[in-house]
Short mmCIF file of C-alpha atoms in Angstrom, two decimals:
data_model
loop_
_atom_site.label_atom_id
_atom_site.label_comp_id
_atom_site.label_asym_id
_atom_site.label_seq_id
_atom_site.Cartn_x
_atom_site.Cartn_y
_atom_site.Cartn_z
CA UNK A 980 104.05 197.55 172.93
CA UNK A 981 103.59 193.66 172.97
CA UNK A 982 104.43 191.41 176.34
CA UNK A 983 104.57 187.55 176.16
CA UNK A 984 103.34 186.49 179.43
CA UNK A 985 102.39 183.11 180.98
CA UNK A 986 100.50 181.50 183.58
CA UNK A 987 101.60 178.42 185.68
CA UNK A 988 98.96 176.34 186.24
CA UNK A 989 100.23 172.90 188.31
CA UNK A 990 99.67 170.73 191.02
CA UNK A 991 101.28 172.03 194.85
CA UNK A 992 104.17 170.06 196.09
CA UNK A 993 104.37 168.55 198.95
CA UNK A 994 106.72 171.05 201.12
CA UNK A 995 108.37 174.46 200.91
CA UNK A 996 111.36 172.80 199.57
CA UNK A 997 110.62 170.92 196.38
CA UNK A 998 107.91 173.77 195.90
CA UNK A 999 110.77 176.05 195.18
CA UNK A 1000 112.73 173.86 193.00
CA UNK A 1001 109.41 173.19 190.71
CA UNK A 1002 108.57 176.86 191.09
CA UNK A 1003 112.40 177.35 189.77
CA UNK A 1004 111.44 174.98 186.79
CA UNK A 1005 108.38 175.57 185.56
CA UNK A 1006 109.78 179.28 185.36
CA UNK A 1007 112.61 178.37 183.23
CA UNK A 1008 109.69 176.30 181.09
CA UNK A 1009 107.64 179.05 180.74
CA UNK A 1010 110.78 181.53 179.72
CA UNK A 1011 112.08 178.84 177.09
CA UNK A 1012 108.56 179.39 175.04
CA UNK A 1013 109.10 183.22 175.41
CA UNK A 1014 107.45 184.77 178.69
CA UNK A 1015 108.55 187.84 179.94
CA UNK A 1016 106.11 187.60 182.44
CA UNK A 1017 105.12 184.48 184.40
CA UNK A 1018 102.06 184.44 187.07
CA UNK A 1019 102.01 181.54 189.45
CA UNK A 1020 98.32 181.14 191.99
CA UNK A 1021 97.33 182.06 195.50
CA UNK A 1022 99.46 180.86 198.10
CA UNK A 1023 101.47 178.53 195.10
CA UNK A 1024 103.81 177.96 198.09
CA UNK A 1025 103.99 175.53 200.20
CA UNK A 1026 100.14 175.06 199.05
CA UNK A 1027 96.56 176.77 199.49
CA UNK A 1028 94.96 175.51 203.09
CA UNK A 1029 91.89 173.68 201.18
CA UNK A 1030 91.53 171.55 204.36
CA UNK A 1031 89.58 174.68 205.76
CA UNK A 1032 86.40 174.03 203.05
CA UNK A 1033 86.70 170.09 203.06
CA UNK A 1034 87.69 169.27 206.51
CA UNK A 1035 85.47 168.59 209.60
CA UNK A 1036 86.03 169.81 213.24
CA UNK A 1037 88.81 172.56 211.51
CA UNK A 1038 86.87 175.09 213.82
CA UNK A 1039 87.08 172.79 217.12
CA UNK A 1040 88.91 174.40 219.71
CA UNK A 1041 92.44 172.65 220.61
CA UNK A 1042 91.18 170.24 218.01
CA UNK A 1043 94.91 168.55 217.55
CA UNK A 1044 94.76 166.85 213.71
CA UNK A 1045 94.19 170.99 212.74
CA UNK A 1046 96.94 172.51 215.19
CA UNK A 1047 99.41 169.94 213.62
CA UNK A 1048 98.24 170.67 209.98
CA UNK A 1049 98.30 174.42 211.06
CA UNK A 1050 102.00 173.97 212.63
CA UNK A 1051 102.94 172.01 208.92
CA UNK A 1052 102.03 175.01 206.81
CA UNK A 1053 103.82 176.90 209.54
CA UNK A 1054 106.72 175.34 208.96
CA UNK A 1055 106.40 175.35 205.23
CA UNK A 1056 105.62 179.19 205.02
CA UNK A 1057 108.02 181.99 203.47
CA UNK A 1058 110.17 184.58 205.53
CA UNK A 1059 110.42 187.70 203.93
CA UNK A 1060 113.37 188.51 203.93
CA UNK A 1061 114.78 184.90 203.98
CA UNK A 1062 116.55 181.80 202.21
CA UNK A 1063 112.53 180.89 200.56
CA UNK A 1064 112.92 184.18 199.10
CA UNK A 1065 116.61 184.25 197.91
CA UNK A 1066 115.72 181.11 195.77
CA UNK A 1067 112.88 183.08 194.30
CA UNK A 1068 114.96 185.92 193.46
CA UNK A 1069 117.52 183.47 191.80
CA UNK A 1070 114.52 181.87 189.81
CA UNK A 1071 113.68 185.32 188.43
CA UNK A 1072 117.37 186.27 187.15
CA UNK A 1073 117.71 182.77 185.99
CA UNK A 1074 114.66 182.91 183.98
CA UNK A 1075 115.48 186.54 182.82
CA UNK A 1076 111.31 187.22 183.60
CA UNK A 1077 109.46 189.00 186.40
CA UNK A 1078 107.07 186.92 187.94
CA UNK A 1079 104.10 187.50 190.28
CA UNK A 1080 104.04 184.65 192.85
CA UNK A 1081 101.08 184.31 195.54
CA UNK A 1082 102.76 182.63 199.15
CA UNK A 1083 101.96 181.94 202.76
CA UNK A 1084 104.16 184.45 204.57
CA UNK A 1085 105.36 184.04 208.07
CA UNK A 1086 107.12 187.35 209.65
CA UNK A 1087 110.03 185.34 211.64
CA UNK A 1088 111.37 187.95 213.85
CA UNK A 1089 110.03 191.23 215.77
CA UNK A 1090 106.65 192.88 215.21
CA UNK A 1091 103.85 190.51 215.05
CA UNK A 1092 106.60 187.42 214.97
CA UNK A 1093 104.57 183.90 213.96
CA UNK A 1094 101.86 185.82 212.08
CA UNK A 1095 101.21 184.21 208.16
CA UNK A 1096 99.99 186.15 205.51
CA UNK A 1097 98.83 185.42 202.33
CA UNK A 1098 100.91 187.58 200.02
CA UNK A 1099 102.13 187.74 196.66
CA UNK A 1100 105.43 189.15 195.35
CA UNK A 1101 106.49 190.66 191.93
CA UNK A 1102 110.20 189.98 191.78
CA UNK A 1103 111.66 191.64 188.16
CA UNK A 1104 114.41 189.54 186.07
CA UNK A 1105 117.19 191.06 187.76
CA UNK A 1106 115.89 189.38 191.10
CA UNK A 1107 114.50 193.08 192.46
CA UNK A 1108 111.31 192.52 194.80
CA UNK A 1109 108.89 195.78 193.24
CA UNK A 1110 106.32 194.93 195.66
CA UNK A 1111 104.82 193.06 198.47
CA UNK A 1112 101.48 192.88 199.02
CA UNK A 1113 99.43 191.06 201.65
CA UNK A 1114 95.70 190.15 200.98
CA UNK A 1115 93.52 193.05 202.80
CA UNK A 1116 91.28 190.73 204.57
CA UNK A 1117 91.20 186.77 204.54
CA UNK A 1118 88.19 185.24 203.80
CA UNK A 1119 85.82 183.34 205.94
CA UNK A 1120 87.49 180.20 207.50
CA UNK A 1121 90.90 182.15 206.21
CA UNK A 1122 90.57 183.66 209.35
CA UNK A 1123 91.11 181.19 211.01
CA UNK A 1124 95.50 180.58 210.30
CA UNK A 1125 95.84 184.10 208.14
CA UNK A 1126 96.30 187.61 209.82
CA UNK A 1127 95.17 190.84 208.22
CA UNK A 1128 96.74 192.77 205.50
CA UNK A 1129 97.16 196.64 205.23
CA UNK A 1130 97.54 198.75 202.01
CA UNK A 1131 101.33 199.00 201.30
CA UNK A 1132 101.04 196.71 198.81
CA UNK A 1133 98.04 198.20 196.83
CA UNK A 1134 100.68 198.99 194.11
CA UNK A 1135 101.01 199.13 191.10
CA UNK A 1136 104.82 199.06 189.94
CA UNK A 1137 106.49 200.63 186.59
CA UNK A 1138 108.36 198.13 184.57
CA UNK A 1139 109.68 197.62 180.87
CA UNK A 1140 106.74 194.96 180.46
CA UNK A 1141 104.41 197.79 181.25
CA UNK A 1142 102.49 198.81 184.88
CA UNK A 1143 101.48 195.34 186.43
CA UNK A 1144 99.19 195.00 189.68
CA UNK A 1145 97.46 192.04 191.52
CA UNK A 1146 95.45 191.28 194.11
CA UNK A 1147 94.22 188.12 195.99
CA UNK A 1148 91.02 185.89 195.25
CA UNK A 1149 88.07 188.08 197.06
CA UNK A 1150 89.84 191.21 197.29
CA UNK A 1151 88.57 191.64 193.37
CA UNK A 1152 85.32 191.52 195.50
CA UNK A 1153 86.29 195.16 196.92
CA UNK A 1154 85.38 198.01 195.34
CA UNK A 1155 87.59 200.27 196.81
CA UNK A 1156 90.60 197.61 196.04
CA UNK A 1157 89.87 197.58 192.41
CA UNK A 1158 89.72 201.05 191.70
CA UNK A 1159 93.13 201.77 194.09
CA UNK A 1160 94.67 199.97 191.31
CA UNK A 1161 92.77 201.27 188.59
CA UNK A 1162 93.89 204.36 189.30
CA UNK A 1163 97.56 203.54 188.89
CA UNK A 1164 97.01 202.90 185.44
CA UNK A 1165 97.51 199.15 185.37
CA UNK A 1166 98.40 197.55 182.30
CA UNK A 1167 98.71 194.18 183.17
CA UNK A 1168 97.06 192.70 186.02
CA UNK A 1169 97.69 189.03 188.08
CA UNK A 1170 94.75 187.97 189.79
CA UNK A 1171 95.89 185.13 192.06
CA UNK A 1172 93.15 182.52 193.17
CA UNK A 1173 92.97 178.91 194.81
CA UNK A 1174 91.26 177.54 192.07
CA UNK A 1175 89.19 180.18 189.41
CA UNK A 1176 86.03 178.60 189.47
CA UNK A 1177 82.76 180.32 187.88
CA UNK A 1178 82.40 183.39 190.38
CA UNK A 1179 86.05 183.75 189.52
CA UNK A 1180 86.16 183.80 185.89
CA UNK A 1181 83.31 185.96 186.33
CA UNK A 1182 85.49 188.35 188.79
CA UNK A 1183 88.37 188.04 186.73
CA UNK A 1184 87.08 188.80 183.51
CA UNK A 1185 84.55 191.84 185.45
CA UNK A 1186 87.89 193.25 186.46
CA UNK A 1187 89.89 193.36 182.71
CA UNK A 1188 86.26 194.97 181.38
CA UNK A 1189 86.32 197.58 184.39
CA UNK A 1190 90.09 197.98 184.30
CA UNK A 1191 90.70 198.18 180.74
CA UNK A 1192 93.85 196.03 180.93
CA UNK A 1193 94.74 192.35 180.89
CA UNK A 1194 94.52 190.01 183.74
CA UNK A 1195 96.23 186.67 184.02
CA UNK A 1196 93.88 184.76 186.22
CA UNK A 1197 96.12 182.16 187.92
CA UNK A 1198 94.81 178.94 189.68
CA UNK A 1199 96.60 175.53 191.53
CA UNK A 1200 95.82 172.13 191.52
CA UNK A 1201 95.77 169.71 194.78
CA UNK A 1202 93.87 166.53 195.07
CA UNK A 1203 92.12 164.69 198.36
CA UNK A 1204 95.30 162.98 198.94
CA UNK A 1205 97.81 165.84 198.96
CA UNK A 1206 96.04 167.09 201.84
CA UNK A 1207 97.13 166.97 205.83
CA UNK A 1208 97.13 163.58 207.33
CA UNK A 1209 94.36 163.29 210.31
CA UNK A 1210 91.80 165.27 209.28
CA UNK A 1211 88.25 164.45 208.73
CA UNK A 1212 87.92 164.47 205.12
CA UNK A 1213 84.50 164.75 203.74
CA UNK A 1214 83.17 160.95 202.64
CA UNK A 1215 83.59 161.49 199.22
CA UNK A 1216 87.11 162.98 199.20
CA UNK A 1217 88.11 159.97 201.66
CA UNK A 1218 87.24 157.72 199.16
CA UNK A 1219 88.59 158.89 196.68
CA UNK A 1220 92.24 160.39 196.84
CA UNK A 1221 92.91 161.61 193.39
CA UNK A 1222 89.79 163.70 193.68
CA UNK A 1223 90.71 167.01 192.73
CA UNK A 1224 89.95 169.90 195.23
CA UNK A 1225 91.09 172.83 193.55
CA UNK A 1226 90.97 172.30 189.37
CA UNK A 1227 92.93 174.86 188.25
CA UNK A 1228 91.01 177.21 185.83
CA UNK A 1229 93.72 179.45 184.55
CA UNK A 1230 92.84 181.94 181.87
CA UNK A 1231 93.87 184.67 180.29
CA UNK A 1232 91.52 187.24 179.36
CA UNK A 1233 91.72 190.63 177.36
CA UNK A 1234 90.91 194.86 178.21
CA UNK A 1235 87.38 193.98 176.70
CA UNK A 1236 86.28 191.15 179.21
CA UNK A 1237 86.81 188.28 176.37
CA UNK A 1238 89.19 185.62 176.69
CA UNK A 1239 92.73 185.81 174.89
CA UNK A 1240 93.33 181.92 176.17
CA UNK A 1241 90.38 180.01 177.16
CA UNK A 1242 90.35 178.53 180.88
CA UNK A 1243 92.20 175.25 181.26
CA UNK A 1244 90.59 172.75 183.74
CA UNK A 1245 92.15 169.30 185.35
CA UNK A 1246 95.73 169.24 183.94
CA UNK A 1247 98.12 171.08 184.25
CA UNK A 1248 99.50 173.73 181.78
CA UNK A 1249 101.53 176.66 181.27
CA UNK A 1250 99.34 179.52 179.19
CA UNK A 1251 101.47 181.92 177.31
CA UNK A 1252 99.44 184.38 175.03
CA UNK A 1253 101.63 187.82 173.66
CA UNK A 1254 99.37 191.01 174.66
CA UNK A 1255 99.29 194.01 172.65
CA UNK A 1256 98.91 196.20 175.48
CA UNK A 1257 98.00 199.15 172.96
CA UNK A 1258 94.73 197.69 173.01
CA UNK A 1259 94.09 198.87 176.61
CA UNK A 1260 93.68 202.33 175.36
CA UNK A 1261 91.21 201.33 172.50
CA UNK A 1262 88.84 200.15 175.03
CA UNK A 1263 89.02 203.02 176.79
CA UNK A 1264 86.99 205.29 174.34
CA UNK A 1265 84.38 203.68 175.88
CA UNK A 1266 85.08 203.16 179.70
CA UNK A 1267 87.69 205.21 181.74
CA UNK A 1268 86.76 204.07 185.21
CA UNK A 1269 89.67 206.88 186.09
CA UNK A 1270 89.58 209.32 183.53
CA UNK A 1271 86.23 210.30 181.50
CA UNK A 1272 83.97 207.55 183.66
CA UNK A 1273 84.64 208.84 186.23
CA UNK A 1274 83.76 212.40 188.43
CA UNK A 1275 86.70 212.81 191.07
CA UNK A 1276 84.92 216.12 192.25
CA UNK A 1277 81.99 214.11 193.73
CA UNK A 1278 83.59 210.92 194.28
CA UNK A 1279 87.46 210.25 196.24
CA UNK A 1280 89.40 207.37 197.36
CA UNK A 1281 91.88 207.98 199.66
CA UNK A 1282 94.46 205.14 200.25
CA UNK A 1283 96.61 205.01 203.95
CA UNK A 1284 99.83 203.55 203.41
CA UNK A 1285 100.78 202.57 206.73
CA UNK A 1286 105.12 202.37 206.35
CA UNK A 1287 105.46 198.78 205.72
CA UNK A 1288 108.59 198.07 203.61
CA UNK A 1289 110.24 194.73 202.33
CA UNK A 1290 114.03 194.78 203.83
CA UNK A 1291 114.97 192.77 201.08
CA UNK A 1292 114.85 195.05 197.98
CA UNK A 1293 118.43 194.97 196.30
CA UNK A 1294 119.13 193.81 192.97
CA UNK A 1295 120.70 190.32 192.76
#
């Protein structure tokens, strides 16, 4: 079976709202040159929190330029269920694709109310949310705005494109992670980053080799001046606003490790490539990490799905 898919690679807009009317475009852009599939990066909307690397004093405690910047993303963050996630669902059906979107999540009502996530969504053409996963751990000074994940979202869902799985930035850094979805038989998988620098092309392209299926590594760009007002900026990015912070990097790479479309760096782009996903089971002669690699009598993974479901699951 061949898939077109693409991968958005473009700079964040300012807020939640025009976010989801560029999200809504570049969609329909992508799905006019073919895609089936489209991948947008980590935390696409309202914007990845880059202040946290290039920021001073975003550790200082009631440290007010961070609380405001923290109360902004707040603000700009997606309910699930929720209008944010109606207009996604609308950009799906109206772009007859499924995409794989990464998000800030806010829960805006009951259980752990005010808590933001980073999560990503697959949302089919028909405007059907398959899944809803929330990264297992944030990294480092992630900790500092993002709550933990669980595992109800280490999925890997059944679709006419084929199987299709993702994760977030350094969970491809967890062993356990990785093969959850490997053994799921993944066909297609969306790894969602900031910005897919070396380490993550390296991750990335580790991942399709141990996998034996395709990933669409997906990554944003922001410069110096589309971050918050009042912070401390380092020197450099203070003197220079159109620095960019996060240079995109988006590639698409094949079951074997190589690249089917090269990494694109400091523009945007949309990457479409068509996969022949029949190649996935050529490459496994040599590598089953679930099958003939691998010795389930010895070695087990057990995965605890803890109940979470998305309320917000019906068909458009």
């Amino acid at each position: 079976m061949k898939v077109t898919v693409a991968v958005v690679q473009a700079e964040v807009a300012p807020n939640l709202e025009q976010g989801l009317a560029l999200t809504a475009q570049l969609a329909q852009q992508a799905a006019h040159r073919g895609a089936q599939l489209i991948a947008f990066p980590e935390t696409w909307l309202p914007g990845y929190p880059a202040w946290l690397d290039v920021a001073r004093d975003v550790a200082l405690w009631d440290h007010v330029p961070v609380k405001e910047a923290f109360a902004r993303m707040m603000e700009n963050s997606v309910s699930v269920p929720g209008p944010a996630l109606d207009a996604l669902r609308d950009a799906a059906h109206a772009a007859r694709a499924t995409l794989v979107i990464g998000l800030i999540e806010r829960v805006s009502a009951g259980r752990g109310q005010g808590t933001l996530y980073n999560t990503i969504l697959t949302i089919n053409a028909e405007g059907q949310v398959l899944n809803h996963h929330r990264k297992l751990v944030p990294t480092y000074t992630e900790r500092l705005v993002w709550g933990p994940g669980d595992a109800d979202g280490l999925r890997v869902v059944d679709t006419p494109l084929g199987r299709i799985g993702s994760l977030v930035c350094w969970e491809h850094w967890m062993p356990l992670a990785r093969q959850a979805l490997h053994e799921q038989a993944e066909d297609i998988h969306v790894a969602t980053w900031p910005t897919v620098k070396d380490m993550h092309q390296i991750a990335s392209r580790h991942y399709a080799f141990e996998g034996r299926c395709y990933v669409l590594a997906a990554g944003s760009l922001m410069r110096a001046g589309a971050l918050p007002e009042g912070l401390d900026l380092l020197p450099e990015l203070q003197a220079n606003p159109d620095t960019l912070v996060m240079r995109g990097g988006s590639a698409i790479i094949g079951p074997d490790g190589a690249y089917v479309v090269e990494p694109v760096y400091d523009q945007p782009a949309i990457l479409v490539a068509e996969l022949d996903l029949r190649r996935n089971l050529q490459e496994r002669m040599t590598l089953d990490v679930t099958g003939h690699y691998h010795r389930p009598e010895y070695l087990n993974l057990d995965i605890r799905y803890s109940g979470r479901q998305t309320n917000d699951t019906d068909p458009k």
